[in-house]
């Protein structure tokens, strides 16, 4: 699951790939709880990792946006961290390194395009690079 929340815990862009939260109200409750749990951490320079409700959560804060990648407790943390960094880098590139809520909302189509390019139906794309 990919969540981008603002500095108040409100949705900017989210994409769920599991049925663990079947209703919208369950998803909103999860987002609120997750935001409250991670709010006081210092995930601005490096991504942080935590276990929350039997899920591995990798998260990073940039300006007034909070980026979260969640996976089951059997997922590879390094893969999830790589997905988060790849998503962040793609968004930063497309938004010309101006990553804040206003810019994200104005370019929401770009945000969802980046999400869809990084993850498809819950599976992370892997690329072979020459460097």
PDB file of C-alpha atoms in Angstrom:
ATOM      1  CA  UNK A   1       0.000   0.000   0.000  1.00  0.00           C
ATOM      2  CA  UNK A   2       1.187   3.496  -0.751  1.00  0.00           C
ATOM      3  CA  UNK A   3       0.040   6.480   1.258  1.00  0.00           C
ATOM      4  CA  UNK A   4       0.944  10.126   0.899  1.00  0.00           C
ATOM      5  CA  UNK A   5      -0.551  12.201   3.697  1.00  0.00           C
ATOM      6  CA  UNK A   6      -0.231  15.871   4.556  1.00  0.00           C
ATOM      7  CA  UNK A   7       1.155  17.300   7.795  1.00  0.00           C
ATOM      8  CA  UNK A   8      -2.261  16.913   9.449  1.00  0.00           C
ATOM      9  CA  UNK A   9      -2.697  13.271   8.447  1.00  0.00           C
ATOM     10  CA  UNK A  10      -5.182  13.980   5.655  1.00  0.00           C
ATOM     11  CA  UNK A  11      -5.001  12.110   2.359  1.00  0.00           C
ATOM     12  CA  UNK A  12      -3.125  13.568  -0.554  1.00  0.00           C
ATOM     13  CA  UNK A  13      -2.801  10.339  -2.559  1.00  0.00           C
ATOM     14  CA  UNK A  14      -3.328   6.735  -1.444  1.00  0.00           C
ATOM     15  CA  UNK A  15      -3.394   3.416  -3.234  1.00  0.00           C
ATOM     16  CA  UNK A  16      -4.329   0.197  -1.446  1.00  0.00           C
ATOM     17  CA  UNK A  17      -3.388  -3.171  -2.895  1.00  0.00           C
ATOM     18  CA  UNK A  18      -4.669  -5.431  -0.105  1.00  0.00           C
ATOM     19  CA  UNK A  19      -8.136  -6.155   1.226  1.00  0.00           C
ATOM     20  CA  UNK A  20      -7.010  -5.859   4.833  1.00  0.00           C
ATOM     21  CA  UNK A  21      -9.086  -2.676   5.148  1.00  0.00           C
ATOM     22  CA  UNK A  22     -12.263  -3.427   3.157  1.00  0.00           C
ATOM     23  CA  UNK A  23     -14.120  -0.160   3.739  1.00  0.00           C
ATOM     24  CA  UNK A  24     -13.152   3.439   3.254  1.00  0.00           C
ATOM     25  CA  UNK A  25     -13.774   4.146   6.944  1.00  0.00           C
ATOM     26  CA  UNK A  26     -11.385   1.311   7.903  1.00  0.00           C
ATOM     27  CA  UNK A  27      -8.744   2.778   5.584  1.00  0.00           C
ATOM     28  CA  UNK A  28      -9.197   6.249   7.062  1.00  0.00           C
ATOM     29  CA  UNK A  29      -8.938   4.847  10.601  1.00  0.00           C
ATOM     30  CA  UNK A  30      -5.725   3.023   9.656  1.00  0.00           C
ATOM     31  CA  UNK A  31      -4.281   6.198   8.127  1.00  0.00           C
ATOM     32  CA  UNK A  32      -5.163   8.238  11.219  1.00  0.00           C
ATOM     33  CA  UNK A  33      -3.614   5.663  13.569  1.00  0.00           C
ATOM     34  CA  UNK A  34      -0.491   5.306  11.435  1.00  0.00           C
ATOM     35  CA  UNK A  35      -0.051   9.063  11.207  1.00  0.00           C
ATOM     36  CA  UNK A  36      -0.403   9.430  14.973  1.00  0.00           C
ATOM     37  CA  UNK A  37       2.113   6.657  15.583  1.00  0.00           C
ATOM     38  CA  UNK A  38       4.788   8.138  13.299  1.00  0.00           C
ATOM     39  CA  UNK A  39       4.189  11.858  13.845  1.00  0.00           C
ATOM     40  CA  UNK A  40       6.902  12.388  16.451  1.00  0.00           C
ATOM     41  CA  UNK A  41       9.641  10.507  14.610  1.00  0.00           C
ATOM     42  CA  UNK A  42      12.453  12.219  12.753  1.00  0.00           C
ATOM     43  CA  UNK A  43      12.137  10.664   9.291  1.00  0.00           C
ATOM     44  CA  UNK A  44      13.229  13.721   7.346  1.00  0.00           C
ATOM     45  CA  UNK A  45      16.743  12.768   6.313  1.00  0.00           C
ATOM     46  CA  UNK A  46      16.437   8.983   6.109  1.00  0.00           C
ATOM     47  CA  UNK A  47      13.466   6.680   5.814  1.00  0.00           C
ATOM     48  CA  UNK A  48      12.347   5.024   9.043  1.00  0.00           C
ATOM     49  CA  UNK A  49      10.862   1.579   9.593  1.00  0.00           C
ATOM     50  CA  UNK A  50       8.292   0.357  12.090  1.00  0.00           C
ATOM     51  CA  UNK A  51       5.846  -2.488  12.625  1.00  0.00           C
ATOM     52  CA  UNK A  52       2.243  -1.309  12.894  1.00  0.00           C
ATOM     53  CA  UNK A  53      -0.843  -3.563  13.053  1.00  0.00           C
ATOM     54  CA  UNK A  54       1.164  -6.554  11.755  1.00  0.00           C
ATOM     55  CA  UNK A  55       2.447  -4.496   8.826  1.00  0.00           C
ATOM     56  CA  UNK A  56       5.928  -3.315   8.016  1.00  0.00           C
ATOM     57  CA  UNK A  57       5.838   0.418   7.408  1.00  0.00           C
ATOM     58  CA  UNK A  58       8.621   2.369   5.722  1.00  0.00           C
ATOM     59  CA  UNK A  59       8.095   6.124   5.853  1.00  0.00           C
ATOM     60  CA  UNK A  60       9.747   9.422   5.082  1.00  0.00           C
ATOM     61  CA  UNK A  61       8.696  13.024   5.649  1.00  0.00           C
ATOM     62  CA  UNK A  62       9.438  15.768   3.132  1.00  0.00           C
ATOM     63  CA  UNK A  63       8.248  19.335   3.674  1.00  0.00           C
ATOM     64  CA  UNK A  64       4.556  18.976   4.585  1.00  0.00           C
ATOM     65  CA  UNK A  65       4.116  15.511   3.026  1.00  0.00           C
ATOM     66  CA  UNK A  66       4.431  12.127   4.701  1.00  0.00           C
ATOM     67  CA  UNK A  67       5.231   9.175   2.405  1.00  0.00           C
ATOM     68  CA  UNK A  68       4.369   5.642   3.599  1.00  0.00           C
ATOM     69  CA  UNK A  69       4.854   2.206   2.056  1.00  0.00           C
ATOM     70  CA  UNK A  70       3.217  -0.673   3.923  1.00  0.00           C
ATOM     71  CA  UNK A  71       3.574  -4.392   3.445  1.00  0.00           C
ATOM     72  CA  UNK A  72       2.791  -7.579   5.302  1.00  0.00           C
ATOM     73  CA  UNK A  73       5.082  -8.666   8.109  1.00  0.00           C
ATOM     74  CA  UNK A  74       6.557 -11.265   5.747  1.00  0.00           C
ATOM     75  CA  UNK A  75       7.697  -8.647   3.213  1.00  0.00           C
ATOM     76  CA  UNK A  76      11.324  -7.731   2.598  1.00  0.00           C
ATOM     77  CA  UNK A  77      12.049  -4.419   4.339  1.00  0.00           C
ATOM     78  CA  UNK A  78      14.829  -3.546   1.906  1.00  0.00           C
ATOM     79  CA  UNK A  79      12.509  -3.992  -1.057  1.00  0.00           C
ATOM     80  CA  UNK A  80       9.886  -1.780   0.583  1.00  0.00           C
ATOM     81  CA  UNK A  81      12.540   0.859   1.323  1.00  0.00           C
ATOM     82  CA  UNK A  82      13.688   0.698  -2.296  1.00  0.00           C
ATOM     83  CA  UNK A  83      10.098   1.157  -3.490  1.00  0.00           C
ATOM     84  CA  UNK A  84       9.717   4.200  -1.241  1.00  0.00           C
ATOM     85  CA  UNK A  85      12.967   5.731  -2.472  1.00  0.00           C
ATOM     86  CA  UNK A  86      12.084   4.985  -6.102  1.00  0.00           C
ATOM     87  CA  UNK A  87       8.656   6.566  -5.711  1.00  0.00           C
ATOM     88  CA  UNK A  88      10.112   9.593  -3.973  1.00  0.00           C
ATOM     89  CA  UNK A  89      12.808  10.031  -6.630  1.00  0.00           C
ATOM     90  CA  UNK A  90      10.261   9.723  -9.455  1.00  0.00           C
ATOM     91  CA  UNK A  91       7.971  12.309  -7.875  1.00  0.00           C
ATOM     92  CA  UNK A  92      10.892  14.656  -7.151  1.00  0.00           C
ATOM     93  CA  UNK A  93      12.047  14.389 -10.752  1.00  0.00           C
ATOM     94  CA  UNK A  94       8.581  15.060 -12.178  1.00  0.00           C
ATOM     95  CA  UNK A  95       7.880  17.942  -9.781  1.00  0.00           C
ATOM     96  CA  UNK A  96      11.355  19.435 -10.292  1.00  0.00           C
ATOM     97  CA  UNK A  97      12.305  18.877  -6.628  1.00  0.00           C
ATOM     98  CA  UNK A  98       9.418  21.020  -5.373  1.00  0.00           C
ATOM     99  CA  UNK A  99       7.751  18.472  -3.145  1.00  0.00           C
ATOM    100  CA  UNK A 100       5.040  19.989  -0.985  1.00  0.00           C
ATOM    101  CA  UNK A 101       1.297  19.593  -0.560  1.00  0.00           C
ATOM    102  CA  UNK A 102       0.316  22.430  -2.878  1.00  0.00           C
ATOM    103  CA  UNK A 103       2.519  21.171  -5.700  1.00  0.00           C
ATOM    104  CA  UNK A 104       1.374  17.582  -5.136  1.00  0.00           C
ATOM    105  CA  UNK A 105      -2.310  18.517  -5.289  1.00  0.00           C
ATOM    106  CA  UNK A 106      -1.774  20.583  -8.431  1.00  0.00           C
ATOM    107  CA  UNK A 107      -0.022  17.603 -10.042  1.00  0.00           C
ATOM    108  CA  UNK A 108      -2.065  14.742  -8.608  1.00  0.00           C
ATOM    109  CA  UNK A 109      -2.172  13.034 -12.001  1.00  0.00           C
ATOM    110  CA  UNK A 110       1.634  12.950 -12.022  1.00  0.00           C
ATOM    111  CA  UNK A 111       1.686  11.534  -8.480  1.00  0.00           C
ATOM    112  CA  UNK A 112      -0.654   8.676  -9.427  1.00  0.00           C
ATOM    113  CA  UNK A 113       1.300   8.043 -12.620  1.00  0.00           C
ATOM    114  CA  UNK A 114       4.468   7.675 -10.543  1.00  0.00           C
ATOM    115  CA  UNK A 115       2.686   5.318  -8.144  1.00  0.00           C
ATOM    116  CA  UNK A 116       1.420   3.210 -11.050  1.00  0.00           C
ATOM    117  CA  UNK A 117       4.887   3.106 -12.611  1.00  0.00           C
ATOM    118  CA  UNK A 118       6.517   1.870  -9.403  1.00  0.00           C
ATOM    119  CA  UNK A 119       3.898  -0.661  -8.254  1.00  0.00           C
ATOM    120  CA  UNK A 120       1.417  -2.699 -10.288  1.00  0.00           C
ATOM    121  CA  UNK A 121      -1.354  -4.591  -8.466  1.00  0.00           C
ATOM    122  CA  UNK A 122       0.763  -4.678  -5.325  1.00  0.00           C
ATOM    123  CA  UNK A 123       3.945  -5.909  -7.003  1.00  0.00           C
ATOM    124  CA  UNK A 124       6.995  -3.683  -7.216  1.00  0.00           C
ATOM    125  CA  UNK A 125       8.542  -3.284 -10.632  1.00  0.00           C
ATOM    126  CA  UNK A 126      12.236  -4.049 -10.812  1.00  0.00           C
ATOM    127  CA  UNK A 127      14.490  -2.454 -13.345  1.00  0.00           C
ATOM    128  CA  UNK A 128      17.908  -3.481 -14.543  1.00  0.00           C
ATOM    129  CA  UNK A 129      20.209  -0.516 -14.504  1.00  0.00           C
ATOM    130  CA  UNK A 130      23.541  -0.035 -16.175  1.00  0.00           C
ATOM    131  CA  UNK A 131      25.144   1.765 -13.241  1.00  0.00           C
TER     132      UNK A 131
END
